[in-house]
XYZ file of N, CA and C in Angstrom:
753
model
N 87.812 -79.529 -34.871
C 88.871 -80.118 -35.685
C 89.311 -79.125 -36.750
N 90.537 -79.119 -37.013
C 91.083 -78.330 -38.025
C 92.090 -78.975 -39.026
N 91.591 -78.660 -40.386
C 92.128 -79.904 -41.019
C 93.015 -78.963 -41.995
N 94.008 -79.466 -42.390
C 95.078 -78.387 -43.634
C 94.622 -78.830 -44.950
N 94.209 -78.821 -46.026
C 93.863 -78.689 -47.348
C 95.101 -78.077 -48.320
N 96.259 -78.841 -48.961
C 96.970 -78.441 -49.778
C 96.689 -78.341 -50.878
N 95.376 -77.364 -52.124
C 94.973 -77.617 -53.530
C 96.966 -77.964 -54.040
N 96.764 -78.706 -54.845
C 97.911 -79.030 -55.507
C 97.222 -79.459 -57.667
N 96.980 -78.628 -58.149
C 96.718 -78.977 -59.500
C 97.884 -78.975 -60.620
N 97.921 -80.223 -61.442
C 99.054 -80.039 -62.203
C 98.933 -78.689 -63.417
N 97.667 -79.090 -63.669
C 97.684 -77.974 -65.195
C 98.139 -76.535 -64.942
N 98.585 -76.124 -64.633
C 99.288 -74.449 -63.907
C 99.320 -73.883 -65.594
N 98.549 -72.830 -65.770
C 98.717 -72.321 -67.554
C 100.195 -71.793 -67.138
N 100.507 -70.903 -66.419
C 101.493 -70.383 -66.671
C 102.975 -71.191 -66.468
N 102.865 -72.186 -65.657
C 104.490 -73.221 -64.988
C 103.390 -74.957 -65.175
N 102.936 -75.210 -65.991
C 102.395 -76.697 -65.933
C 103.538 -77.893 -65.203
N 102.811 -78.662 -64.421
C 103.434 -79.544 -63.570
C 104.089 -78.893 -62.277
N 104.041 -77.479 -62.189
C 104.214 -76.682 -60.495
C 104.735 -77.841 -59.858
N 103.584 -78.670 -59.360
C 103.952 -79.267 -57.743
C 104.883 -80.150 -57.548
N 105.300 -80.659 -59.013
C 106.033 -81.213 -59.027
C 107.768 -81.404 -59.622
N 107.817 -79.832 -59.826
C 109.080 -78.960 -59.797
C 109.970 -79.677 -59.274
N 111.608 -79.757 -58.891
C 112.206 -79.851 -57.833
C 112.740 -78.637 -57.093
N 112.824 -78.725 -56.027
C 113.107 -77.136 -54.895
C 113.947 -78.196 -54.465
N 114.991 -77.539 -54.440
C 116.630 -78.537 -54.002
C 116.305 -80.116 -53.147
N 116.310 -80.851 -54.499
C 115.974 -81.866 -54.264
C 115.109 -82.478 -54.161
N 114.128 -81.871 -53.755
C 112.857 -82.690 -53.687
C 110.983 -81.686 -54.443
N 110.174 -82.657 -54.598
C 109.364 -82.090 -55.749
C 108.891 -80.650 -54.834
N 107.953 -80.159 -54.883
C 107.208 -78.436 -54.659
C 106.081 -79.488 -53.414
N 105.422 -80.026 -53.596
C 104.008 -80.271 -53.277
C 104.992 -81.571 -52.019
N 105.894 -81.791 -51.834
C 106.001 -82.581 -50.859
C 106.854 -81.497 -49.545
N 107.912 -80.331 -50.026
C 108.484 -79.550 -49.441
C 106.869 -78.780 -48.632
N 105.939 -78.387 -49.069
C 104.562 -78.344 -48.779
C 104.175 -78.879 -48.199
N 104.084 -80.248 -48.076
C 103.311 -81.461 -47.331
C 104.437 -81.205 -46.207
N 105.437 -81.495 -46.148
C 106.027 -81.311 -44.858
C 105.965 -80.151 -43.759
N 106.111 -79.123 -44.741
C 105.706 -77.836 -43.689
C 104.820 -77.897 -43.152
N 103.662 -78.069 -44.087
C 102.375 -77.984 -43.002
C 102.007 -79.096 -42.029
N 102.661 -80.360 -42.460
C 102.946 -81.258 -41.223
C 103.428 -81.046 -39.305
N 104.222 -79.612 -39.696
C 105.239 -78.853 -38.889
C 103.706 -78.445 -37.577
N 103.181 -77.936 -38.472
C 102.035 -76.965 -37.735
C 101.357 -77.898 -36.467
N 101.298 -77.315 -34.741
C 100.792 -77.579 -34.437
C 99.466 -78.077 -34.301
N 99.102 -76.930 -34.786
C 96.934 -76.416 -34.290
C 96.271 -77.634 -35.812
N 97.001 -78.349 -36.677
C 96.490 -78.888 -37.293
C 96.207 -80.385 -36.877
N 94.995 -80.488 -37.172
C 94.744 -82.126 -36.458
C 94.934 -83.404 -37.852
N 95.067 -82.415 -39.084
C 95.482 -83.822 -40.301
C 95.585 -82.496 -41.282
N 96.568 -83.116 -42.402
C 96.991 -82.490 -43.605
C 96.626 -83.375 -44.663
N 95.953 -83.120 -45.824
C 95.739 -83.450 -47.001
C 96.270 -82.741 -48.460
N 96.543 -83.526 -49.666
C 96.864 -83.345 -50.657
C 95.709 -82.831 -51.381
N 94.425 -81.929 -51.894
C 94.051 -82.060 -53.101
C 94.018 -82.120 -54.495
N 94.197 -82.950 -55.681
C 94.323 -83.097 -56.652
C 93.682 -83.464 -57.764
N 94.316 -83.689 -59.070
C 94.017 -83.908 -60.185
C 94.646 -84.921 -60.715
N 95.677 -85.090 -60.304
C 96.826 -85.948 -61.355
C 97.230 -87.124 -60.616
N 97.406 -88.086 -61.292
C 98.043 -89.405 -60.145
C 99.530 -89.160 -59.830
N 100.232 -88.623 -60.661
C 101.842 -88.417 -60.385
C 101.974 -87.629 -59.098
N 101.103 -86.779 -59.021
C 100.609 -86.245 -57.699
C 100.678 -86.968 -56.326
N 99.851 -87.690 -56.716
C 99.161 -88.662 -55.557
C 100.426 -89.663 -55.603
N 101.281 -89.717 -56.334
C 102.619 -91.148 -56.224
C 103.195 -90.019 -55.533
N 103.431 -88.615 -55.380
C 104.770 -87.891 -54.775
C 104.459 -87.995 -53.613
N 102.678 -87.771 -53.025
C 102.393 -87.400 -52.096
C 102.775 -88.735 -50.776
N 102.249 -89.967 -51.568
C 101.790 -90.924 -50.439
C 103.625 -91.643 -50.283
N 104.056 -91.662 -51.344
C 105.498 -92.018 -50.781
C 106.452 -91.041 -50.152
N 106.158 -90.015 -49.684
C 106.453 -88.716 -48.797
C 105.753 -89.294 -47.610
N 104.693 -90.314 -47.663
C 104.132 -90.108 -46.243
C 102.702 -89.526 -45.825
N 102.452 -88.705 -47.169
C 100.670 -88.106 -46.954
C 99.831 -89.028 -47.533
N 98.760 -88.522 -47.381
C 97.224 -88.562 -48.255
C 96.804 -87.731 -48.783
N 96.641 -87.910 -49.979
C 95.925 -87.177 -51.350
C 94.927 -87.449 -51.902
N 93.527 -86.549 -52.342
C 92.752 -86.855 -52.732
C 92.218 -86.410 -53.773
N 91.910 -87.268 -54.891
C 91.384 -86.722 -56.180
C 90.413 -85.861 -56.154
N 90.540 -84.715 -57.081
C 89.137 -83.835 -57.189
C 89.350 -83.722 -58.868
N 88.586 -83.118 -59.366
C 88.183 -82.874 -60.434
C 88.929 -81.965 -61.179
N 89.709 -82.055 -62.447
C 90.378 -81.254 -63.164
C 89.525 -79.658 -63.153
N 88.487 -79.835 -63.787
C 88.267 -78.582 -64.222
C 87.535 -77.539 -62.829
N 87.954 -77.427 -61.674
C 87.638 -76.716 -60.501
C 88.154 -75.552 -60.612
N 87.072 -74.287 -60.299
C 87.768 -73.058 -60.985
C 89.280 -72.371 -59.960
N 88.927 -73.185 -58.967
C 89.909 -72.443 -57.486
C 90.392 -73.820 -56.854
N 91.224 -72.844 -56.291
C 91.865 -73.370 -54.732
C 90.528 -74.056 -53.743
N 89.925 -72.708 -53.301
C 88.965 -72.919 -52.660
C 87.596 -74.234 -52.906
N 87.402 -74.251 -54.133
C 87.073 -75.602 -54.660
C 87.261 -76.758 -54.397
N 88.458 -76.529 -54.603
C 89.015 -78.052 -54.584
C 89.558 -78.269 -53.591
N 89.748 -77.556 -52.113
C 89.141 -77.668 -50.587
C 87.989 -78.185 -50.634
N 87.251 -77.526 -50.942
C 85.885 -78.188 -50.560
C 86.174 -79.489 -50.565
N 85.894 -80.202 -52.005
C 85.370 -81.002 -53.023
C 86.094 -82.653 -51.730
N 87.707 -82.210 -51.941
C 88.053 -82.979 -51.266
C 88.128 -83.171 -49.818
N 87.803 -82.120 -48.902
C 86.884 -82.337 -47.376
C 85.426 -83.073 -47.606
N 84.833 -82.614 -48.586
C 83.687 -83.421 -48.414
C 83.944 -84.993 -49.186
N 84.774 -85.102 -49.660
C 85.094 -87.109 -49.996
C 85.915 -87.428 -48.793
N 85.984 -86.651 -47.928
C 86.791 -87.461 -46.908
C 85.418 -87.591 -45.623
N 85.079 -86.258 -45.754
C 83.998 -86.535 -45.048
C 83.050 -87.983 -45.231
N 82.836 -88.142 -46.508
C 81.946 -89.033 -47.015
C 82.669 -90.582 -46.564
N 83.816 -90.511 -46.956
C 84.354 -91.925 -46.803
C 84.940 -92.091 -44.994
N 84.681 -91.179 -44.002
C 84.680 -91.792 -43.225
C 85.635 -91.053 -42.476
N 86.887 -90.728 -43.431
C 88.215 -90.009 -43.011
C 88.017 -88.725 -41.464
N 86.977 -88.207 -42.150
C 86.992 -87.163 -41.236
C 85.329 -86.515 -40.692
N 84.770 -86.821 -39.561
C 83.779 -86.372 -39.099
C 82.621 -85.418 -39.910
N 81.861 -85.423 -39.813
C 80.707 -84.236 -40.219
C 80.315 -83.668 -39.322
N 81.025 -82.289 -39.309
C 80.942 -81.518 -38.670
C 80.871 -80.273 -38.608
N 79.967 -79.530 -39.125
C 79.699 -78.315 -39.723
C 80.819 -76.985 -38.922
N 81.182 -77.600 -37.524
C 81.939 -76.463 -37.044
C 84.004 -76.795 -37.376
N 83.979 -77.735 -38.271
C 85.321 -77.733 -38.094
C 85.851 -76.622 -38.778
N 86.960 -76.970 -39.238
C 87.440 -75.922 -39.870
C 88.712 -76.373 -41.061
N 88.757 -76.062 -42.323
C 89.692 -76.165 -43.275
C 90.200 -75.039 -43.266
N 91.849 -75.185 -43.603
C 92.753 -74.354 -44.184
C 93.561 -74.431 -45.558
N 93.337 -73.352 -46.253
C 93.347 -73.670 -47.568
C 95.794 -73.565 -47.332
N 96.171 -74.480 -47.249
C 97.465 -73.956 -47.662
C 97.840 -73.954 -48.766
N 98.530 -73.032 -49.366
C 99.213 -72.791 -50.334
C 100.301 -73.678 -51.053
N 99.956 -74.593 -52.305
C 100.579 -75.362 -52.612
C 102.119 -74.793 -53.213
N 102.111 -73.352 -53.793
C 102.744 -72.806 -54.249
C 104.192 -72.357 -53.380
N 103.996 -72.660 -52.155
C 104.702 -71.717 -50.820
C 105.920 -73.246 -50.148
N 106.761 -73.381 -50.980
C 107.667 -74.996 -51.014
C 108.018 -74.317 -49.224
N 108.534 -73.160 -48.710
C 109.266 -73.143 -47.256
C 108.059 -72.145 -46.417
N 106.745 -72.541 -46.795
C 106.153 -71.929 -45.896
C 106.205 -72.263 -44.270
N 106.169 -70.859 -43.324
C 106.459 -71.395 -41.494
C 105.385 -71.727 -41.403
N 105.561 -73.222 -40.790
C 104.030 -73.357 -40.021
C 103.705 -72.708 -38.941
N 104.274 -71.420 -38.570
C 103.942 -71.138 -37.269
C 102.878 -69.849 -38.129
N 102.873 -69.602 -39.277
C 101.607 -68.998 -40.022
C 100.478 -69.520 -40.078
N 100.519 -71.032 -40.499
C 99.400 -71.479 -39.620
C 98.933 -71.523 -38.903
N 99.695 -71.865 -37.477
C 99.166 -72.243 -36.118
C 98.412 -70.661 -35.971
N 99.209 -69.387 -36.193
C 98.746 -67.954 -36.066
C 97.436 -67.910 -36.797
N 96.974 -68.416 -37.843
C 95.244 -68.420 -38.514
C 94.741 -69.269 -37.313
N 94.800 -70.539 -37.047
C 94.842 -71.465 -36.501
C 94.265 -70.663 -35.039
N 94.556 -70.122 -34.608
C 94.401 -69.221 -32.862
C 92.791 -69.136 -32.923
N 92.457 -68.234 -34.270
C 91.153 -67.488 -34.075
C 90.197 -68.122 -34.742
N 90.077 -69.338 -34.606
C 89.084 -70.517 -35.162
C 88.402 -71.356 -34.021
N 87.542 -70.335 -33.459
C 86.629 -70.199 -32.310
C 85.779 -71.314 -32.510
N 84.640 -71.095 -33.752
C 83.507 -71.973 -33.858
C 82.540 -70.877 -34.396
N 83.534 -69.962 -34.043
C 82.110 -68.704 -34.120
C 82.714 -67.854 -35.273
N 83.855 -68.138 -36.000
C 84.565 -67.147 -37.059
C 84.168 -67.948 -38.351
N 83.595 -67.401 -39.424
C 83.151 -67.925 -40.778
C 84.614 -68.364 -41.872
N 85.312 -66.889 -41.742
C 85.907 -67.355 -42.706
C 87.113 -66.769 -42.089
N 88.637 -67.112 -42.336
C 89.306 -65.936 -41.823
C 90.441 -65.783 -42.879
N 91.373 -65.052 -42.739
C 92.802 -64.715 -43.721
C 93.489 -64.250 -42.891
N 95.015 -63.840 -43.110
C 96.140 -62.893 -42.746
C 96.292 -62.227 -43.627
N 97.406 -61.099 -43.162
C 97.476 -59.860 -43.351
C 99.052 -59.390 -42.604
N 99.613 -58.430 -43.355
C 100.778 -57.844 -43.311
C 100.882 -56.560 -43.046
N 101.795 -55.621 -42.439
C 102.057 -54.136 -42.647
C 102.489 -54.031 -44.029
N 101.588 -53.205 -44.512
C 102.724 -52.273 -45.922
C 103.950 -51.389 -45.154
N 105.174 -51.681 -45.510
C 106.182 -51.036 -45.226
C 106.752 -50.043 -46.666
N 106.160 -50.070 -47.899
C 107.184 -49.648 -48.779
C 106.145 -48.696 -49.510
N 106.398 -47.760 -50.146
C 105.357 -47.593 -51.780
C 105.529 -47.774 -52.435
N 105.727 -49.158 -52.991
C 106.350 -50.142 -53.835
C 104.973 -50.813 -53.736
N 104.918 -51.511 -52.315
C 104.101 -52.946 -51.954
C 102.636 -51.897 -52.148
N 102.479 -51.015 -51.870
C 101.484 -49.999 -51.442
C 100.653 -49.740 -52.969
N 101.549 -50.168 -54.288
C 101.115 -49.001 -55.436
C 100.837 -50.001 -56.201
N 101.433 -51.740 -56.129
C 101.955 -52.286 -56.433
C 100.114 -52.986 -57.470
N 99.773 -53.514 -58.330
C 98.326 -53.461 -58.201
C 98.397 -55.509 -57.651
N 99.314 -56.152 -58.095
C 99.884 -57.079 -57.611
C 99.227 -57.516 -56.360
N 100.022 -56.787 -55.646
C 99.872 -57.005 -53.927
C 98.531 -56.207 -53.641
N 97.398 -57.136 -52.689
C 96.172 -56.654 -51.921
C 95.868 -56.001 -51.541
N 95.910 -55.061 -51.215
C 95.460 -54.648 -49.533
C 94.582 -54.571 -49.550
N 94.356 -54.200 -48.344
C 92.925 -54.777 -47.043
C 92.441 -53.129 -46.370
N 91.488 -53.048 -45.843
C 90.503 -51.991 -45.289
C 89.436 -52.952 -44.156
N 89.701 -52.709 -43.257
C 89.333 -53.715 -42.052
C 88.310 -52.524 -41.156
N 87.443 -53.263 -40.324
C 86.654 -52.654 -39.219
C 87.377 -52.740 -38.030
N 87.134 -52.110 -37.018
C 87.761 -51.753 -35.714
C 88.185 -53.656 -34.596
N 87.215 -54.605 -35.692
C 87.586 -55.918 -35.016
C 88.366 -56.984 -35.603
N 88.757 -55.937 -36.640
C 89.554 -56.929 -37.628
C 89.279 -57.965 -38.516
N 87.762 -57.273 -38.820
C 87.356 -57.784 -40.175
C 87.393 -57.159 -41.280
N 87.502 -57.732 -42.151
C 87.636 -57.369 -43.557
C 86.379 -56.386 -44.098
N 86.631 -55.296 -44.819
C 85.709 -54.217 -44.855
C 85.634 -54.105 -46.657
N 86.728 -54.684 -47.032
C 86.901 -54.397 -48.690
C 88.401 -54.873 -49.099
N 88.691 -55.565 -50.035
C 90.446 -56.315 -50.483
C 90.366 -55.336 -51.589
N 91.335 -54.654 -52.068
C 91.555 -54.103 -53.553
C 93.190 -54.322 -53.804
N 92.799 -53.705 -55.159
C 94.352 -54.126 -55.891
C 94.973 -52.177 -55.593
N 93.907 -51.333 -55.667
C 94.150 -49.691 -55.358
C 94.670 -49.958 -53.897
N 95.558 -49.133 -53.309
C 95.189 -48.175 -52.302
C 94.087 -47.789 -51.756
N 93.950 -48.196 -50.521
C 92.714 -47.479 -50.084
C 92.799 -47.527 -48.676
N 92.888 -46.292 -47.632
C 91.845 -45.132 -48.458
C 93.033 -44.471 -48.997
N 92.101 -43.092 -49.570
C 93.219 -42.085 -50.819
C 93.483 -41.111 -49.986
N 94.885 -41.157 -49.552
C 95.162 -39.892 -48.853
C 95.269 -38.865 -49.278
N 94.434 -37.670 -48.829
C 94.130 -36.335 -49.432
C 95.030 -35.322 -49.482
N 95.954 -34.880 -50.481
C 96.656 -33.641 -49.975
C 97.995 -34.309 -49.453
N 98.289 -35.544 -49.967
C 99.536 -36.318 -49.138
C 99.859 -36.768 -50.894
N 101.401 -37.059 -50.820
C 102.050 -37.378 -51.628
C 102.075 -39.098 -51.911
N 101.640 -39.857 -52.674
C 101.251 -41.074 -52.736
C 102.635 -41.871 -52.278
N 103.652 -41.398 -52.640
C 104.857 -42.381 -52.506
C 105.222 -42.429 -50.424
N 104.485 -41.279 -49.725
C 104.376 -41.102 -48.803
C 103.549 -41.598 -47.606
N 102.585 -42.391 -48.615
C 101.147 -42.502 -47.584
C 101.638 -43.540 -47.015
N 101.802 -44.467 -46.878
C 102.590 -45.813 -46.047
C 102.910 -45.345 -44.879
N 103.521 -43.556 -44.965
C 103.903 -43.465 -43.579
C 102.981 -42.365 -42.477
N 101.878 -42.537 -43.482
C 100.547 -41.409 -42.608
C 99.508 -42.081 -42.331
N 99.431 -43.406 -42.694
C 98.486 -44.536 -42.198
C 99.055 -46.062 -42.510
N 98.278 -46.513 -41.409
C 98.481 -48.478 -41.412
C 98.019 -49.205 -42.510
N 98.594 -48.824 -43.827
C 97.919 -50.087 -44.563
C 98.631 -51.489 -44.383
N 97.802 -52.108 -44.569
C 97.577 -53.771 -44.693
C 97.821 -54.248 -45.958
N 98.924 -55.499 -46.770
C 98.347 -56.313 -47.691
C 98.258 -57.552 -47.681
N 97.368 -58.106 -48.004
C 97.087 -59.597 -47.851
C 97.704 -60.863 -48.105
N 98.137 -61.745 -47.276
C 98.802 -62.887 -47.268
C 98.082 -64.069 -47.207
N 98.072 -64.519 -48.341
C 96.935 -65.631 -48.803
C 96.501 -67.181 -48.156
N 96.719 -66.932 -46.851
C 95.903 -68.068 -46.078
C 95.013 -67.912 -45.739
N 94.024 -69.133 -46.338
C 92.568 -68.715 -45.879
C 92.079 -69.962 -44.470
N 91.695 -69.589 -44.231
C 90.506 -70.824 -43.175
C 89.070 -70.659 -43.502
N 88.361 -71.458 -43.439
C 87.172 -71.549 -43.723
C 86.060 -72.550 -42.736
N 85.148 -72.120 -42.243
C 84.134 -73.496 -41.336
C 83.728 -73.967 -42.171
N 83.459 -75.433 -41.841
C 83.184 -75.971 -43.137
C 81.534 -76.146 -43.361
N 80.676 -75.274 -43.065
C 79.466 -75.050 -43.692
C 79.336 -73.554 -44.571
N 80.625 -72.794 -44.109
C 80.843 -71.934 -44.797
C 81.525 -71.976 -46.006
N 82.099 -73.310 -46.227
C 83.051 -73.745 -47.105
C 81.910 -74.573 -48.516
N 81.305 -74.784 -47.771
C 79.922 -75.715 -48.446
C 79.103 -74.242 -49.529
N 78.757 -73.237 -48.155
C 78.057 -72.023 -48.828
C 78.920 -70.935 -49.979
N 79.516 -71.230 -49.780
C 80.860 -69.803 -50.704
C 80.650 -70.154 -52.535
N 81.302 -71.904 -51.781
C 81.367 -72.715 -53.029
C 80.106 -72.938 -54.014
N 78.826 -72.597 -53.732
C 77.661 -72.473 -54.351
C 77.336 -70.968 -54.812
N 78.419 -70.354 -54.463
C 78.003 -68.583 -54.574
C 78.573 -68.048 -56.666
N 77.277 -67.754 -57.163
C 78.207 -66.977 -58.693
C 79.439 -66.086 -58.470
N 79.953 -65.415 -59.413
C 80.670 -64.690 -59.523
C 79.982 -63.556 -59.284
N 80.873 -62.981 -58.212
C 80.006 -61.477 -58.514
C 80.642 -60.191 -58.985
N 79.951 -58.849 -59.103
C 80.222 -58.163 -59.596
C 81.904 -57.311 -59.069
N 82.232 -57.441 -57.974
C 83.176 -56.566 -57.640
C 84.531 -57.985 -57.567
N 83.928 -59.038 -57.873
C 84.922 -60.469 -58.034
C 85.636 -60.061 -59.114
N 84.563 -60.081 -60.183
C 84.899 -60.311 -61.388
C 86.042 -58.674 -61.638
N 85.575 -57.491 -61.035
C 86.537 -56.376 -61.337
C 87.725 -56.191 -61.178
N 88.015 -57.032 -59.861
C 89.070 -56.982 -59.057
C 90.135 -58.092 -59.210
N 89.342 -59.276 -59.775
C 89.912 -60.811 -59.721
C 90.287 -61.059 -58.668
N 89.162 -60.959 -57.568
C 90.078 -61.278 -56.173
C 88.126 -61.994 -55.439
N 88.403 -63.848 -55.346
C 87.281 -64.465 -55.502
C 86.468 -64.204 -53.483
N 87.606 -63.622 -52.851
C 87.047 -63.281 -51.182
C 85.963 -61.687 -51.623
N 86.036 -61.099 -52.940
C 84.803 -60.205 -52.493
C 83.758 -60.388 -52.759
N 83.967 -62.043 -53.371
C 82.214 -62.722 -53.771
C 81.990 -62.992 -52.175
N 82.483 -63.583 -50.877
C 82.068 -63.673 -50.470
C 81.988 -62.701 -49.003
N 82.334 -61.346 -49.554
C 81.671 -60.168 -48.653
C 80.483 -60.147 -48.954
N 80.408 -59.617 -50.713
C 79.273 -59.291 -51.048
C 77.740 -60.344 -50.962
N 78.417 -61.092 -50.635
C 77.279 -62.162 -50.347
C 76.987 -62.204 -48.425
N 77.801 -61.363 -47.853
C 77.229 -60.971 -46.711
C 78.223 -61.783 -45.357
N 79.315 -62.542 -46.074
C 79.997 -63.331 -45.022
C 81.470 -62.654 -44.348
N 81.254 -62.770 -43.343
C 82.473 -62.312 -42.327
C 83.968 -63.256 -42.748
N 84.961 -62.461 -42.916
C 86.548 -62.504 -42.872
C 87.069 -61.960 -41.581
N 87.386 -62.810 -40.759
C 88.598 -62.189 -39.803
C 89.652 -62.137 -40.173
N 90.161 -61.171 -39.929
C 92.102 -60.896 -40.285
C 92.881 -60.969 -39.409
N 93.837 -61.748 -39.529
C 95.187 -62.136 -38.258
C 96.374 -61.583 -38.716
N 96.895 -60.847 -38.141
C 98.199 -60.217 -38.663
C 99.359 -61.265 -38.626
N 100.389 -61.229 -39.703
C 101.563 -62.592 -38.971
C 102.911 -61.784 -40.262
N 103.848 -62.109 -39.213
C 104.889 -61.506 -39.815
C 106.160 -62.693 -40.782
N 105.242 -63.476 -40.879
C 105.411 -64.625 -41.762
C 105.121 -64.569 -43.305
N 106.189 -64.504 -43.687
C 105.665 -64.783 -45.551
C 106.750 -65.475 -46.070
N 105.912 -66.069 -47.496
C 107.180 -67.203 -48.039
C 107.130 -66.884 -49.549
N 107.979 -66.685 -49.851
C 107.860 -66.723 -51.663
C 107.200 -68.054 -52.483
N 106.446 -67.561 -53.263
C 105.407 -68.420 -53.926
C 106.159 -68.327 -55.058
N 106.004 -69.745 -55.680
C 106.537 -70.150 -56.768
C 105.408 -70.311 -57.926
N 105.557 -69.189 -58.603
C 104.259 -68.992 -59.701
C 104.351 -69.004 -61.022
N 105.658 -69.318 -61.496
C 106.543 -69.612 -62.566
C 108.057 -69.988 -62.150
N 108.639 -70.756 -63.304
C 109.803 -71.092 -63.187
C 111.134 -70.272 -62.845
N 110.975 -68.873 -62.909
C 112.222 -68.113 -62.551
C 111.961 -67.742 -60.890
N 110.307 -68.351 -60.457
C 110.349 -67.949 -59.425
C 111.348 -69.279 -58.284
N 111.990 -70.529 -59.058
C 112.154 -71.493 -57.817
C 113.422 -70.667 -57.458
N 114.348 -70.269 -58.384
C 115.241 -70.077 -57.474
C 115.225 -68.779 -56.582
N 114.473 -68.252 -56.861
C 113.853 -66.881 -55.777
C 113.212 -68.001 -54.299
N 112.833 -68.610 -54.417
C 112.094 -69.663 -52.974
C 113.555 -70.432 -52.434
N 114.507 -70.997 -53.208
C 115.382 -70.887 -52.787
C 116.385 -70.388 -52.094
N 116.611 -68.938 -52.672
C 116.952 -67.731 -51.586
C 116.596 -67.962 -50.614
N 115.279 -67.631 -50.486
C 114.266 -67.036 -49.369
C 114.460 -67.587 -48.130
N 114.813 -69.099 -48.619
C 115.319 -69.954 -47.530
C 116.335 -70.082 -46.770
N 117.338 -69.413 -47.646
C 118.726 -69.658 -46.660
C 119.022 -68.545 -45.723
């Protein structure tokens, strides 16, 4: 089973009340709920939350939303928190091999066919997985913003940084994009959900805390990322000058 997980929290420090924006016409967190509705490979979509205004946008749209706890430090959290109250109440099986997908509450015209593409390589036997993009620019490449990725020959994740890497030697930096394949990261995660159980018990660790990027707590703690390439991306709405940029994006 593969279940979609939308974190949706109102307190946003930087845009408070996010999900419930309007994106032409209708709130952030329901343009969300519908997309990922879109997605085949998903067998149910959920709301996670904090706020009841939340939970009124969600269920008269047509979903289910489930309370979690204000003060959850992540996304990934508050996946959990609310797979396991659904688990508990019945909603959804216990089943250590299913699988959650964290979607992006932020992403109002995300394709679900980005999903269904994570969605492919959720064997039983993959822990955790993400996507991933070509760097085309040295813009996206320099950018400390944007991820990139350093992968093994099977397309697992080897190291995420905000640098460049690797450092091309004797090559002109604004150049390297076009003397090797870098990768930057496009923030869908999947998770099994005993792996989702284990992450969520993991401290902060040392190359987390350097980077602010919470997937190298769980390298360094020894767990496998598969990477799916998808030529799918959606503008994330991460402040208010960003809606009408998601707007664009769309037409």
């Amino acid at each position: 089973m593969i279940v979609g997980i939308i974190p949706a929290r109102y307190g946003s420090t930087r845009f408070p009340g996010k999900p419930l924006t309007d994106i032409g016409g209708k709130p952030m967190i329901q343009r969300v709920l519908e997309q990922a509705k879109l997605a085949q490979k998903l067998d149910a979509v959920f709301v996670a939350t904090d706020d009841e205004r939340i939970v009124a946008v969600v269920e008269a749209a047509g979903g289910r939303a489930v309370m979690t706890r204000t003060e959850l430090p992540s996304g990934t959290d508050r996946c959990q928190e609310a797979y396991r109250k659904l688990v508990a109440d019945g909603t959804l099986p216990d089943d250590a091999t299913n699988y959650v997908i964290n979607v992006q509450g932020d992403e109002p015209f995300l394709n679900p066919d980005q999903i269904d593409e994570l969605a492919t390589v959720l064997d039983g036997s993959v822990e955790l997985a993400t996507q991933m993009a070509p760097v085309e620019s040295a813009e996206v490449l320099l950018s400390a913003s944007e991820v990139k990725i350093i992968m093994n020959a099977r397309q697992e994740a080897l190291y995420f940084s905000r640098q460049p890497i690797p450092y091309m030697r004797g090559v002109d930096p604004m150049s390297w994009h076009q003397h090797h394949a870098y990768h930057r990261h496009v923030g869908l995660y999947a998770y099994r959900a005993d792996i989702l159980d284990k992450i969520t018990q993991l401290a902060i660790s040392p190359l987390e805390q350097a980077e602010s990027l919470e997937q190298l707590r769980w390298l360094e703690a020894g767990f496998c990322i598969k990477l799916v390439e998808t030529a799918h991306t959606a503008q994330a709405v991460d402040e208010p000058d960003d809606v009408e940029k998601a707007l664009r994006s769309a037409l």
